[in-house]
């Protein structure tokens, strides 16, 4: 678990606690991505979940995409991300749920086109950071 210790060290060195106990990690994940560092985390996720069948990785736009993509490289699977709005070019058949954003203190309506999540697939759900579990539980609603 050396890489997770690396994460703790990165948070201690580069993270900033904002009012409301919000951890600001924009210097390496949210606004600027430290690709070599996040790639190391992707390797660790592969070690942690590599004994399970994973067909796709599911996350929420936008901050989760970077870490999900770098993890997907090690699994050799695609990333599907829940969009916070359904654009005019989005498929009509979609899964939808609401997810509470701890950072923005509001609910986000998120959607995923049904064609990207098939029955029987094994989905690894990832979020950029686990604040209180709301994003992960919302994504679980999508795949149920």
PDB file of C-alpha atoms in Angstrom:
ATOM      1  CA  UNK A   1       0.000   0.000   0.000  1.00  0.00           C
ATOM      2  CA  UNK A   2       2.957   2.293  -0.558  1.00  0.00           C
ATOM      3  CA  UNK A   3       0.993   4.263  -3.146  1.00  0.00           C
ATOM      4  CA  UNK A   4      -1.790   5.012  -0.667  1.00  0.00           C
ATOM      5  CA  UNK A   5       0.873   6.264   1.761  1.00  0.00           C
ATOM      6  CA  UNK A   6       2.028   8.357  -1.180  1.00  0.00           C
ATOM      7  CA  UNK A   7      -1.520   9.758  -1.381  1.00  0.00           C
ATOM      8  CA  UNK A   8      -1.468  10.626   2.309  1.00  0.00           C
ATOM      9  CA  UNK A   9       1.870  12.370   1.840  1.00  0.00           C
ATOM     10  CA  UNK A  10       0.561  14.248  -1.215  1.00  0.00           C
ATOM     11  CA  UNK A  11      -2.502  15.417   0.686  1.00  0.00           C
ATOM     12  CA  UNK A  12      -0.365  16.542   3.619  1.00  0.00           C
ATOM     13  CA  UNK A  13       2.084  18.383   1.356  1.00  0.00           C
ATOM     14  CA  UNK A  14      -0.252  19.815  -1.314  1.00  0.00           C
ATOM     15  CA  UNK A  15      -3.799  19.603   0.054  1.00  0.00           C
ATOM     16  CA  UNK A  16      -5.505  22.582   1.643  1.00  0.00           C
ATOM     17  CA  UNK A  17      -8.395  22.413   4.111  1.00  0.00           C
ATOM     18  CA  UNK A  18     -11.025  25.020   3.223  1.00  0.00           C
ATOM     19  CA  UNK A  19     -13.881  26.279   5.385  1.00  0.00           C
ATOM     20  CA  UNK A  20     -16.459  23.568   5.953  1.00  0.00           C
ATOM     21  CA  UNK A  21     -13.723  20.913   6.115  1.00  0.00           C
ATOM     22  CA  UNK A  22     -13.474  20.728   2.339  1.00  0.00           C
ATOM     23  CA  UNK A  23     -10.188  19.244   1.156  1.00  0.00           C
ATOM     24  CA  UNK A  24      -8.832  21.220  -1.788  1.00  0.00           C
ATOM     25  CA  UNK A  25      -6.672  19.046  -4.062  1.00  0.00           C
ATOM     26  CA  UNK A  26      -6.738  21.172  -7.191  1.00  0.00           C
ATOM     27  CA  UNK A  27      -2.950  21.288  -7.437  1.00  0.00           C
ATOM     28  CA  UNK A  28      -2.754  17.572  -8.292  1.00  0.00           C
ATOM     29  CA  UNK A  29      -6.247  16.309  -9.158  1.00  0.00           C
ATOM     30  CA  UNK A  30      -9.098  18.750  -9.741  1.00  0.00           C
ATOM     31  CA  UNK A  31      -7.678  21.681 -11.670  1.00  0.00           C
ATOM     32  CA  UNK A  32      -4.193  20.501 -12.500  1.00  0.00           C
ATOM     33  CA  UNK A  33      -3.512  16.771 -12.807  1.00  0.00           C
ATOM     34  CA  UNK A  34      -0.208  15.374 -11.622  1.00  0.00           C
ATOM     35  CA  UNK A  35      -0.243  12.576 -14.216  1.00  0.00           C
ATOM     36  CA  UNK A  36       2.739  10.547 -12.928  1.00  0.00           C
ATOM     37  CA  UNK A  37       1.325  10.665  -9.390  1.00  0.00           C
ATOM     38  CA  UNK A  38      -2.235   9.725 -10.449  1.00  0.00           C
ATOM     39  CA  UNK A  39      -0.798   6.950 -12.609  1.00  0.00           C
ATOM     40  CA  UNK A  40       0.858   5.497  -9.505  1.00  0.00           C
ATOM     41  CA  UNK A  41      -2.523   5.574  -7.774  1.00  0.00           C
ATOM     42  CA  UNK A  42      -4.015   3.770 -10.790  1.00  0.00           C
ATOM     43  CA  UNK A  43      -1.447   1.004 -10.311  1.00  0.00           C
ATOM     44  CA  UNK A  44      -2.479   0.711  -6.671  1.00  0.00           C
ATOM     45  CA  UNK A  45      -6.164   0.459  -7.589  1.00  0.00           C
ATOM     46  CA  UNK A  46      -5.233  -2.344  -9.980  1.00  0.00           C
ATOM     47  CA  UNK A  47      -3.466  -4.123  -7.108  1.00  0.00           C
ATOM     48  CA  UNK A  48      -6.447  -3.598  -4.803  1.00  0.00           C
ATOM     49  CA  UNK A  49      -9.173  -4.656  -7.268  1.00  0.00           C
ATOM     50  CA  UNK A  50      -7.229  -6.724  -9.792  1.00  0.00           C
ATOM     51  CA  UNK A  51      -8.549  -9.986  -8.347  1.00  0.00           C
ATOM     52  CA  UNK A  52     -12.084  -8.977  -9.368  1.00  0.00           C
ATOM     53  CA  UNK A  53     -13.610  -8.963 -12.815  1.00  0.00           C
ATOM     54  CA  UNK A  54     -13.875  -5.376 -14.051  1.00  0.00           C
ATOM     55  CA  UNK A  55     -15.530  -4.629 -17.394  1.00  0.00           C
ATOM     56  CA  UNK A  56     -15.752  -0.841 -17.048  1.00  0.00           C
ATOM     57  CA  UNK A  57     -14.917   1.949 -14.656  1.00  0.00           C
ATOM     58  CA  UNK A  58     -17.699   4.415 -13.805  1.00  0.00           C
ATOM     59  CA  UNK A  59     -17.142   7.913 -12.427  1.00  0.00           C
ATOM     60  CA  UNK A  60     -18.759  11.376 -12.456  1.00  0.00           C
ATOM     61  CA  UNK A  61     -17.566  14.317 -14.516  1.00  0.00           C
ATOM     62  CA  UNK A  62     -15.345  16.171 -14.230  1.00  0.00           C
ATOM     63  CA  UNK A  63     -12.762  15.591 -11.522  1.00  0.00           C
ATOM     64  CA  UNK A  64     -13.195  11.812 -11.428  1.00  0.00           C
ATOM     65  CA  UNK A  65     -12.315  11.348 -15.088  1.00  0.00           C
ATOM     66  CA  UNK A  66      -8.546  11.735 -14.720  1.00  0.00           C
ATOM     67  CA  UNK A  67      -8.069   9.177 -11.977  1.00  0.00           C
ATOM     68  CA  UNK A  68     -10.573   6.790 -13.606  1.00  0.00           C
ATOM     69  CA  UNK A  69      -8.750   6.994 -16.953  1.00  0.00           C
ATOM     70  CA  UNK A  70      -5.331   6.365 -15.481  1.00  0.00           C
ATOM     71  CA  UNK A  71      -6.716   3.431 -13.495  1.00  0.00           C
ATOM     72  CA  UNK A  72      -8.447   2.076 -16.614  1.00  0.00           C
ATOM     73  CA  UNK A  73      -5.091   1.902 -18.388  1.00  0.00           C
ATOM     74  CA  UNK A  74      -3.988  -0.794 -15.932  1.00  0.00           C
ATOM     75  CA  UNK A  75      -7.274  -2.713 -16.180  1.00  0.00           C
ATOM     76  CA  UNK A  76      -7.459  -2.391 -19.960  1.00  0.00           C
ATOM     77  CA  UNK A  77     -11.111  -1.317 -19.809  1.00  0.00           C
ATOM     78  CA  UNK A  78     -13.107   1.736 -20.883  1.00  0.00           C
ATOM     79  CA  UNK A  79     -14.239   4.547 -18.595  1.00  0.00           C
ATOM     80  CA  UNK A  80     -17.862   5.674 -18.521  1.00  0.00           C
ATOM     81  CA  UNK A  81     -18.624   8.939 -16.796  1.00  0.00           C
ATOM     82  CA  UNK A  82     -21.935  10.222 -15.539  1.00  0.00           C
ATOM     83  CA  UNK A  83     -22.668  13.609 -17.049  1.00  0.00           C
ATOM     84  CA  UNK A  84     -24.112  16.420 -14.984  1.00  0.00           C
ATOM     85  CA  UNK A  85     -26.389  17.435 -17.822  1.00  0.00           C
ATOM     86  CA  UNK A  86     -27.921  15.658 -20.784  1.00  0.00           C
ATOM     87  CA  UNK A  87     -26.957  17.555 -23.927  1.00  0.00           C
ATOM     88  CA  UNK A  88     -29.028  17.637 -27.085  1.00  0.00           C
ATOM     89  CA  UNK A  89     -26.806  14.966 -28.635  1.00  0.00           C
ATOM     90  CA  UNK A  90     -27.248  12.527 -25.731  1.00  0.00           C
ATOM     91  CA  UNK A  91     -29.164   9.298 -26.273  1.00  0.00           C
ATOM     92  CA  UNK A  92     -32.753   9.381 -25.064  1.00  0.00           C
ATOM     93  CA  UNK A  93     -32.461   6.121 -23.125  1.00  0.00           C
ATOM     94  CA  UNK A  94     -30.422   6.839 -20.044  1.00  0.00           C
ATOM     95  CA  UNK A  95     -29.953   6.031 -16.417  1.00  0.00           C
ATOM     96  CA  UNK A  96     -30.414   9.037 -14.131  1.00  0.00           C
ATOM     97  CA  UNK A  97     -29.975   9.791 -10.445  1.00  0.00           C
ATOM     98  CA  UNK A  98     -29.186  12.652  -8.123  1.00  0.00           C
ATOM     99  CA  UNK A  99     -25.858  12.936  -6.344  1.00  0.00           C
ATOM    100  CA  UNK A 100     -25.100  15.312  -3.517  1.00  0.00           C
ATOM    101  CA  UNK A 101     -21.949  17.334  -4.132  1.00  0.00           C
ATOM    102  CA  UNK A 102     -20.200  17.805  -0.824  1.00  0.00           C
ATOM    103  CA  UNK A 103     -17.846  20.374  -2.352  1.00  0.00           C
ATOM    104  CA  UNK A 104     -20.571  22.544  -3.888  1.00  0.00           C
ATOM    105  CA  UNK A 105     -23.252  21.766  -1.281  1.00  0.00           C
ATOM    106  CA  UNK A 106     -25.921  21.012  -3.897  1.00  0.00           C
ATOM    107  CA  UNK A 107     -27.544  18.083  -5.628  1.00  0.00           C
ATOM    108  CA  UNK A 108     -26.459  17.266  -9.161  1.00  0.00           C
ATOM    109  CA  UNK A 109     -28.663  15.379 -11.588  1.00  0.00           C
ATOM    110  CA  UNK A 110     -26.367  12.920 -13.391  1.00  0.00           C
ATOM    111  CA  UNK A 111     -27.046  10.721 -16.408  1.00  0.00           C
ATOM    112  CA  UNK A 112     -25.400   7.858 -18.295  1.00  0.00           C
ATOM    113  CA  UNK A 113     -26.595   6.541 -21.650  1.00  0.00           C
ATOM    114  CA  UNK A 114     -27.975   3.028 -21.107  1.00  0.00           C
ATOM    115  CA  UNK A 115     -25.972   1.656 -24.023  1.00  0.00           C
ATOM    116  CA  UNK A 116     -22.765   2.085 -21.992  1.00  0.00           C
ATOM    117  CA  UNK A 117     -23.844   0.048 -18.938  1.00  0.00           C
ATOM    118  CA  UNK A 118     -25.108  -3.423 -19.798  1.00  0.00           C
ATOM    119  CA  UNK A 119     -26.732  -5.992 -17.496  1.00  0.00           C
ATOM    120  CA  UNK A 120     -24.178  -8.435 -16.125  1.00  0.00           C
ATOM    121  CA  UNK A 121     -21.191  -6.112 -16.503  1.00  0.00           C
ATOM    122  CA  UNK A 122     -18.859  -5.701 -13.576  1.00  0.00           C
ATOM    123  CA  UNK A 123     -18.437  -2.007 -12.848  1.00  0.00           C
ATOM    124  CA  UNK A 124     -15.692  -0.486 -10.701  1.00  0.00           C
ATOM    125  CA  UNK A 125     -17.073   2.780  -9.345  1.00  0.00           C
ATOM    126  CA  UNK A 126     -14.551   5.535  -8.697  1.00  0.00           C
ATOM    127  CA  UNK A 127     -14.869   9.091  -7.517  1.00  0.00           C
ATOM    128  CA  UNK A 128     -12.135  11.698  -7.405  1.00  0.00           C
ATOM    129  CA  UNK A 129     -12.229  11.804  -3.605  1.00  0.00           C
ATOM    130  CA  UNK A 130     -14.487  10.170  -1.065  1.00  0.00           C
ATOM    131  CA  UNK A 131     -15.948  13.050   0.920  1.00  0.00           C
ATOM    132  CA  UNK A 132     -18.864  11.279   2.522  1.00  0.00           C
ATOM    133  CA  UNK A 133     -19.929   8.511   0.155  1.00  0.00           C
ATOM    134  CA  UNK A 134     -22.765  10.388  -1.577  1.00  0.00           C
ATOM    135  CA  UNK A 135     -21.237  10.241  -5.055  1.00  0.00           C
ATOM    136  CA  UNK A 136     -20.498   6.529  -4.807  1.00  0.00           C
ATOM    137  CA  UNK A 137     -23.988   5.729  -3.503  1.00  0.00           C
ATOM    138  CA  UNK A 138     -25.490   7.807  -6.325  1.00  0.00           C
ATOM    139  CA  UNK A 139     -23.462   5.899  -8.909  1.00  0.00           C
ATOM    140  CA  UNK A 140     -24.603   2.636  -7.325  1.00  0.00           C
ATOM    141  CA  UNK A 141     -28.168   3.789  -8.001  1.00  0.00           C
ATOM    142  CA  UNK A 142     -27.276   4.016 -11.703  1.00  0.00           C
ATOM    143  CA  UNK A 143     -26.043   0.443 -11.971  1.00  0.00           C
ATOM    144  CA  UNK A 144     -28.722  -1.280  -9.884  1.00  0.00           C
TER     145      UNK A 144
END
